[in-house]
């Protein structure tokens, strides 16, 4: 007697329907495994490793169990220069400044949507507060927040973060703010009143990398660097992606690694290794390649399906670095995919990306202000202001703009001064520098 699979009225096998129903249940959070390694030359690299951090500052401080659903994972590298004060201060204060900028009682989707704006506010607030210390050091920051399968990366400077999906495709999640590598940043710095050029010795040809003057910094964005100029801004590039439930591996490293190893080369060294061993191997190979010329730091984070406590497998023939993202298809999964246990296609979905240095653009509200943000709090430092005291970030927008300046967000007077300085509208220093001009 011939047997047939039981089907419903639409001709879909019942087994597939049951698997679809299971797939529609709540997706479990991934397991997070991580490791770090460091070889120190100057003692200016610092890391932050928090596999379980509560969304609200101070939550769980009394020892109560608020549940895993309330936790995120945070990993960061701070590569200091001209001393370690900026890196240490940022390590100790940035996460609280970011979380304090997110209102309580948001849904998971609202929290994810609010995070990019909160990262901008947190970076700028941390920079503003550190500069009151009158210390002259600065730091790069690559700041990674993992919330379930969503990865959000905020970065200033040149400490890079890359993601390798379970199938072996590599994605850039951070920006490179070295002036040699970023023409848009060169244009922004010069438009804001800074000078960009190479070191000029006795009127000869410029030597070395492009630098900002005054100060001679090779980067266009950082936290700190009070002696360089307001055009060196702390506004981060932010990228937010969602992984499939096949997972992936993050590699976060300072320039001591990336000046020695290519991205794919670094990943190849980690094949089959757990996170901590992978981080150690990358640092070892970087130092072997170029010598210990700089602090060399690496964090490896594996985002794995629950209970799969090993690095994600790479399917052959799927390598290659890409900077653009494939968007998740809206079609339902095929029957074959269902039969393979409801595993999502290995597609990294881009949710958000923005790199503008303009606060008016970065602090814009995508949701009603009354639902997500306190209208009369400063959008950067969260200072509570009386109605009418705040200054709209859109106050200088053209008259034909569709943005309503009365709808906020608003800045306090000191954060408005910071905003204008970063945009080149205030020049607190007159300076002269001997530089080789960038060719027009």
XYZ file of C-alpha atoms in Angstrom:
440
model
C 0.000 0.000 0.000
C 1.472 3.326 -1.043
C 1.890 5.871 1.773
C 1.511 9.645 1.330
C 2.494 12.491 3.595
C -0.479 14.000 5.387
C -1.302 17.417 3.939
C -3.653 20.294 4.699
C -6.009 21.938 2.223
C -3.229 23.976 0.632
C -1.142 20.926 -0.177
C 1.580 21.702 2.377
C 2.773 18.605 4.271
C 1.654 18.555 7.902
C 5.223 17.963 9.074
C 6.262 21.222 7.435
C 3.372 23.078 9.070
C 4.360 21.744 12.478
C 7.946 22.845 11.931
C 6.769 26.292 10.853
C 4.726 26.568 14.029
C 7.776 25.674 16.087
C 9.853 28.213 14.180
C 7.340 30.934 14.959
C 7.866 30.446 18.668
C 10.130 32.832 20.527
C 13.699 32.572 19.251
C 16.159 31.790 22.009
C 18.999 34.183 22.705
C 22.387 33.017 21.470
C 25.227 31.801 23.606
C 28.069 34.326 23.819
C 31.624 33.040 24.138
C 34.563 35.434 24.123
C 38.265 35.803 24.680
C 40.876 38.565 24.560
C 44.611 38.873 24.099
C 47.053 41.761 24.392
C 50.713 42.558 23.915
C 51.568 45.913 25.452
C 54.118 48.406 24.136
C 52.856 51.723 25.566
C 50.197 50.542 28.017
C 47.458 52.604 26.328
C 45.087 49.852 25.090
C 42.126 48.937 27.310
C 39.164 46.598 26.884
C 35.660 46.185 28.256
C 34.206 42.668 28.458
C 30.648 42.308 29.787
C 28.806 39.176 28.711
C 25.780 40.123 30.848
C 25.043 43.812 31.292
C 21.613 45.046 32.402
C 19.887 47.448 30.031
C 19.146 49.984 32.774
C 22.063 51.538 34.713
C 22.078 50.118 38.229
C 19.609 47.314 37.479
C 20.453 44.173 39.371
C 22.981 45.992 41.537
C 21.325 44.709 44.681
C 21.793 41.125 43.631
C 18.222 40.532 42.477
C 17.673 38.366 39.428
C 16.112 40.480 36.694
C 16.329 37.700 34.106
C 18.434 37.134 30.990
C 15.886 38.954 28.809
C 16.990 42.199 30.478
C 20.658 41.695 29.677
C 22.895 42.604 26.774
C 26.547 41.861 26.066
C 29.082 44.665 25.685
C 32.602 44.419 24.274
C 34.903 47.328 23.497
C 38.458 48.364 22.708
C 39.867 51.754 23.700
C 43.200 52.538 22.023
C 44.622 55.576 23.800
C 47.224 58.046 22.580
C 49.228 60.757 24.361
C 48.581 58.893 27.589
C 45.952 56.520 28.933
C 43.609 58.899 30.793
C 41.031 59.207 27.992
C 40.917 55.458 27.401
C 40.464 54.703 31.105
C 37.818 57.395 31.595
C 35.855 56.247 28.553
C 36.047 52.618 29.631
C 34.599 53.531 33.028
C 31.852 55.917 31.902
C 30.697 55.318 28.334
C 28.344 52.388 28.900
C 26.411 54.186 31.645
C 26.157 57.340 29.524
C 24.754 55.312 26.627
C 22.214 53.399 28.705
C 21.127 56.565 30.529
C 20.146 58.057 27.161
C 17.586 55.290 26.543
C 14.206 55.803 28.249
C 12.836 53.013 30.450
C 9.856 50.806 29.639
C 10.504 50.438 25.926
C 9.614 47.335 23.978
C 12.487 45.293 22.579
C 11.948 46.786 19.121
C 11.859 50.340 20.495
C 15.015 49.724 22.535
C 16.838 48.516 19.431
C 15.630 51.549 17.461
C 16.693 53.953 20.230
C 20.189 52.482 20.635
C 21.957 54.223 17.685
C 20.842 57.645 18.894
C 21.776 56.778 22.489
C 25.262 55.758 21.352
C 25.760 59.154 19.714
C 24.562 60.934 22.859
C 26.735 58.742 25.086
C 29.892 59.288 23.028
C 29.428 63.069 22.901
C 28.593 63.298 26.608
C 31.637 61.219 27.557
C 33.891 63.409 25.415
C 32.411 66.617 26.805
C 32.833 65.479 30.412
C 36.366 64.179 29.880
C 37.495 67.452 28.335
C 36.612 69.241 31.582
C 39.462 67.245 33.159
C 41.902 69.274 31.008
C 43.807 66.100 30.145
C 45.332 66.068 26.671
C 45.090 62.384 25.868
C 42.615 60.868 23.451
C 41.300 57.453 22.538
C 39.738 55.506 19.736
C 36.609 53.558 20.672
C 35.074 50.512 19.060
C 31.988 49.677 21.098
C 29.928 46.545 20.441
C 26.512 45.817 21.961
C 24.928 42.403 21.375
C 21.206 42.140 22.091
C 20.009 38.689 21.139
C 20.874 38.270 17.465
C 21.223 42.034 16.890
C 24.754 43.458 16.873
C 25.292 47.227 17.099
C 28.770 48.710 16.637
C 29.710 52.338 17.322
C 33.210 53.458 16.409
C 35.529 56.460 16.342
C 39.115 56.037 15.219
C 40.791 53.059 13.595
C 40.166 50.079 15.885
C 38.140 47.894 13.540
C 35.397 45.313 14.034
C 34.565 42.624 11.486
C 31.908 39.923 11.464
C 32.275 36.504 9.887
C 28.955 34.764 9.342
C 28.492 31.042 9.864
C 29.032 30.456 6.135
C 32.264 32.434 6.043
C 31.187 35.765 4.543
C 32.917 38.749 6.155
C 31.273 42.102 6.894
C 32.776 45.411 8.033
C 30.912 46.735 11.070
C 33.093 49.756 11.876
C 34.506 52.765 10.045
C 38.132 53.762 9.513
C 38.612 57.393 10.572
C 42.262 57.623 9.595
C 42.608 60.622 7.306
C 44.667 58.607 4.835
C 41.734 56.232 4.393
C 38.732 58.576 4.478
C 38.388 61.404 1.943
C 34.996 62.446 3.312
C 36.549 63.096 6.712
C 39.347 65.152 5.140
C 36.693 67.339 3.510
C 34.740 67.657 6.778
C 37.808 68.653 8.813
C 38.928 71.301 6.332
C 35.380 72.663 6.001
C 35.269 72.998 9.802
C 38.421 75.123 9.898
C 41.115 72.516 10.400
C 44.152 71.907 8.239
C 45.062 68.518 6.861
C 48.521 67.696 5.591
C 51.695 65.722 6.050
C 54.649 66.736 8.176
C 56.674 69.337 6.286
C 60.391 69.430 7.009
C 62.333 72.495 5.794
C 59.946 73.191 2.951
C 60.398 69.771 1.385
C 57.787 67.273 0.326
C 55.408 66.154 3.034
C 56.234 62.870 4.733
C 54.250 60.346 6.732
C 50.473 59.935 6.971
C 47.935 62.728 6.638
C 47.401 64.575 9.906
C 45.052 67.184 11.390
C 46.613 70.448 12.506
C 47.039 71.706 15.170
C 48.091 68.607 17.033
C 49.167 66.344 14.199
C 46.593 63.619 14.895
C 46.172 61.007 12.151
C 42.504 60.466 13.062
C 39.482 62.655 12.423
C 37.331 61.243 15.233
C 38.151 60.310 18.810
C 37.186 60.950 22.413
C 39.403 63.494 24.181
C 42.203 65.302 22.317
C 41.258 68.689 23.727
C 44.479 70.241 22.400
C 43.889 69.233 18.784
C 40.747 71.101 17.760
C 36.979 70.860 17.884
C 36.878 69.412 14.372
C 38.161 66.139 15.846
C 34.709 64.920 16.838
C 33.438 62.100 19.083
C 30.348 61.383 16.950
C 30.532 57.660 16.145
C 29.814 55.747 12.997
C 27.045 53.304 13.974
C 26.081 50.112 12.201
C 23.375 47.719 13.378
C 22.811 44.262 11.892
C 20.823 41.152 12.679
C 22.408 37.730 12.359
C 20.580 34.593 11.369
C 20.295 32.006 14.123
C 23.277 30.235 12.587
C 25.411 32.797 14.435
C 28.809 34.219 13.609
C 32.165 35.423 14.932
C 33.240 38.992 15.731
C 36.870 40.113 15.696
C 37.514 43.480 17.367
C 41.102 44.684 17.325
C 43.281 47.763 17.688
C 45.457 49.071 14.871
C 48.367 47.079 16.254
C 46.633 44.059 14.705
C 45.260 45.612 11.509
C 48.541 47.328 10.609
C 50.107 43.855 10.536
C 47.372 41.519 9.270
C 44.772 41.702 6.520
C 41.200 40.985 7.570
C 40.911 37.605 5.859
C 44.391 36.668 7.016
C 43.423 37.280 10.644
C 40.295 35.161 10.283
C 42.204 32.336 8.632
C 44.445 32.086 11.685
C 41.408 31.442 13.898
C 39.932 28.495 12.006
C 38.678 25.818 14.384
C 39.855 27.667 17.493
C 37.661 28.730 20.420
C 37.385 32.452 21.084
C 40.221 32.881 23.583
C 42.676 30.778 21.593
C 41.656 32.654 18.431
C 42.372 36.046 20.030
C 45.770 34.851 21.230
C 46.637 33.482 17.788
C 45.754 36.767 16.058
C 47.891 38.819 18.444
C 50.766 36.354 18.180
C 50.733 36.445 14.375
C 50.475 40.249 14.296
C 53.508 40.641 16.556
C 55.423 37.994 14.617
C 54.677 39.785 11.341
C 55.634 43.355 12.263
C 57.203 43.164 15.694
C 55.781 44.817 18.802
C 55.657 48.389 17.475
C 52.400 49.355 19.182
C 49.926 48.050 21.730
C 48.307 45.048 20.053
C 44.892 43.991 21.341
C 42.206 41.625 20.065
C 38.787 40.476 21.277
C 37.037 37.520 19.635
C 33.329 36.978 20.302
C 31.392 33.930 19.124
C 27.618 34.344 18.783
C 26.324 30.788 18.731
C 23.010 28.956 18.589
C 22.037 27.904 22.134
C 24.036 24.961 23.466
C 26.337 24.901 20.435
C 29.494 25.692 22.360
C 31.961 25.639 19.479
C 32.957 28.112 16.767
C 30.447 28.402 13.902
C 31.220 26.118 10.988
C 32.276 27.638 7.679
C 30.909 26.097 4.498
C 33.511 25.749 1.729
C 33.489 28.239 -1.101
C 31.710 31.066 0.736
C 34.593 33.364 1.621
C 35.274 36.943 0.641
C 34.985 40.307 2.336
C 32.004 42.468 1.464
C 31.012 45.873 2.744
C 27.405 45.830 1.566
C 24.736 43.714 3.154
C 22.262 41.288 1.725
C 18.813 41.977 3.086
C 16.758 39.174 4.537
C 14.272 37.884 1.937
C 10.639 38.324 2.902
C 9.569 35.022 1.390
C 8.758 32.111 3.639
C 11.382 29.437 4.131
C 11.321 26.576 1.676
C 10.229 23.083 2.639
C 13.845 21.967 2.351
C 14.907 24.628 4.867
C 12.161 23.505 7.201
C 13.329 19.934 6.953
C 16.802 21.070 8.007
C 15.484 22.076 11.405
C 14.151 25.606 10.898
C 17.625 27.124 10.597
C 17.348 30.573 9.038
C 19.270 31.324 5.850
C 22.762 32.570 6.700
C 21.950 36.161 5.789
C 23.118 39.208 7.721
C 20.352 41.804 7.655
C 21.286 45.472 7.844
C 19.004 47.362 10.222
C 20.755 50.730 10.453
C 23.909 52.536 9.351
C 24.884 56.192 9.720
C 28.222 57.950 9.864
C 27.387 61.652 9.646
C 29.153 63.943 12.116
C 26.156 66.328 12.230
C 24.200 66.079 15.492
C 21.054 67.459 13.844
C 21.042 64.376 11.653
C 22.153 61.866 14.278
C 19.792 62.943 17.062
C 16.681 63.042 14.913
C 13.594 61.329 16.317
C 12.015 58.508 14.355
C 9.295 57.900 16.920
C 6.919 60.336 18.643
C 8.895 62.271 21.242
C 6.343 61.588 23.933
C 6.748 57.858 23.506
C 10.517 57.516 23.439
C 12.296 60.609 24.711
C 11.678 63.233 27.334
C 11.048 66.280 25.199
C 12.597 68.826 27.561
C 15.713 66.837 28.515
C 18.969 67.645 26.749
C 19.386 65.034 24.022
C 23.089 64.658 24.858
C 23.608 65.040 28.605
C 19.986 64.370 29.718
C 19.905 67.588 31.753
C 16.291 68.321 32.660
C 15.295 71.736 31.324
C 12.252 73.925 31.731
C 9.999 74.449 28.693
C 11.576 77.049 26.439
C 15.119 76.637 27.811
C 16.286 74.070 25.280
C 17.857 74.897 21.921
C 16.613 72.795 19.019
C 19.265 70.812 17.161
C 17.377 71.913 14.034
C 17.417 75.605 14.926
C 19.687 76.573 12.028
C 17.991 74.440 9.392
C 16.966 76.190 6.131
C 13.472 77.650 6.080
C 12.387 75.240 3.352
C 13.337 72.245 5.528
C 10.530 69.910 6.502
C 11.969 69.482 10.001
C 10.006 71.213 12.783
C 12.513 72.868 15.168
C 9.815 73.180 17.835
C 9.461 69.426 17.988
C 12.953 68.828 19.324
C 15.193 67.222 20.160
C 16.718 69.972 22.287
C 20.169 70.709 23.696
C 21.183 72.549 26.832
C 23.337 75.645 26.347
C 26.651 73.891 27.008
C 25.869 71.011 24.642
C 24.815 73.556 22.016
C 28.251 75.192 22.344
C 29.809 71.751 21.888
C 27.673 71.139 18.781
C 28.617 74.473 17.199
C 32.298 73.912 17.919
C 32.222 70.478 16.266
C 30.552 71.986 13.202
C 33.219 74.681 12.857
C 30.919 77.535 13.885
C 33.097 78.387 16.887
C 36.863 78.696 16.706
C 38.434 78.946 20.130
C 42.017 78.916 18.923
C 44.111 80.780 16.384
C 46.953 78.665 15.235
C 49.661 78.292 12.636
C 51.027 75.005 11.438
C 53.708 74.007 9.000
C 52.015 71.382 6.876
C 52.157 70.108 3.358
C 48.722 71.009 1.896
C 46.580 68.242 0.496
C 46.609 68.464 -3.323
C 43.399 69.900 -4.721
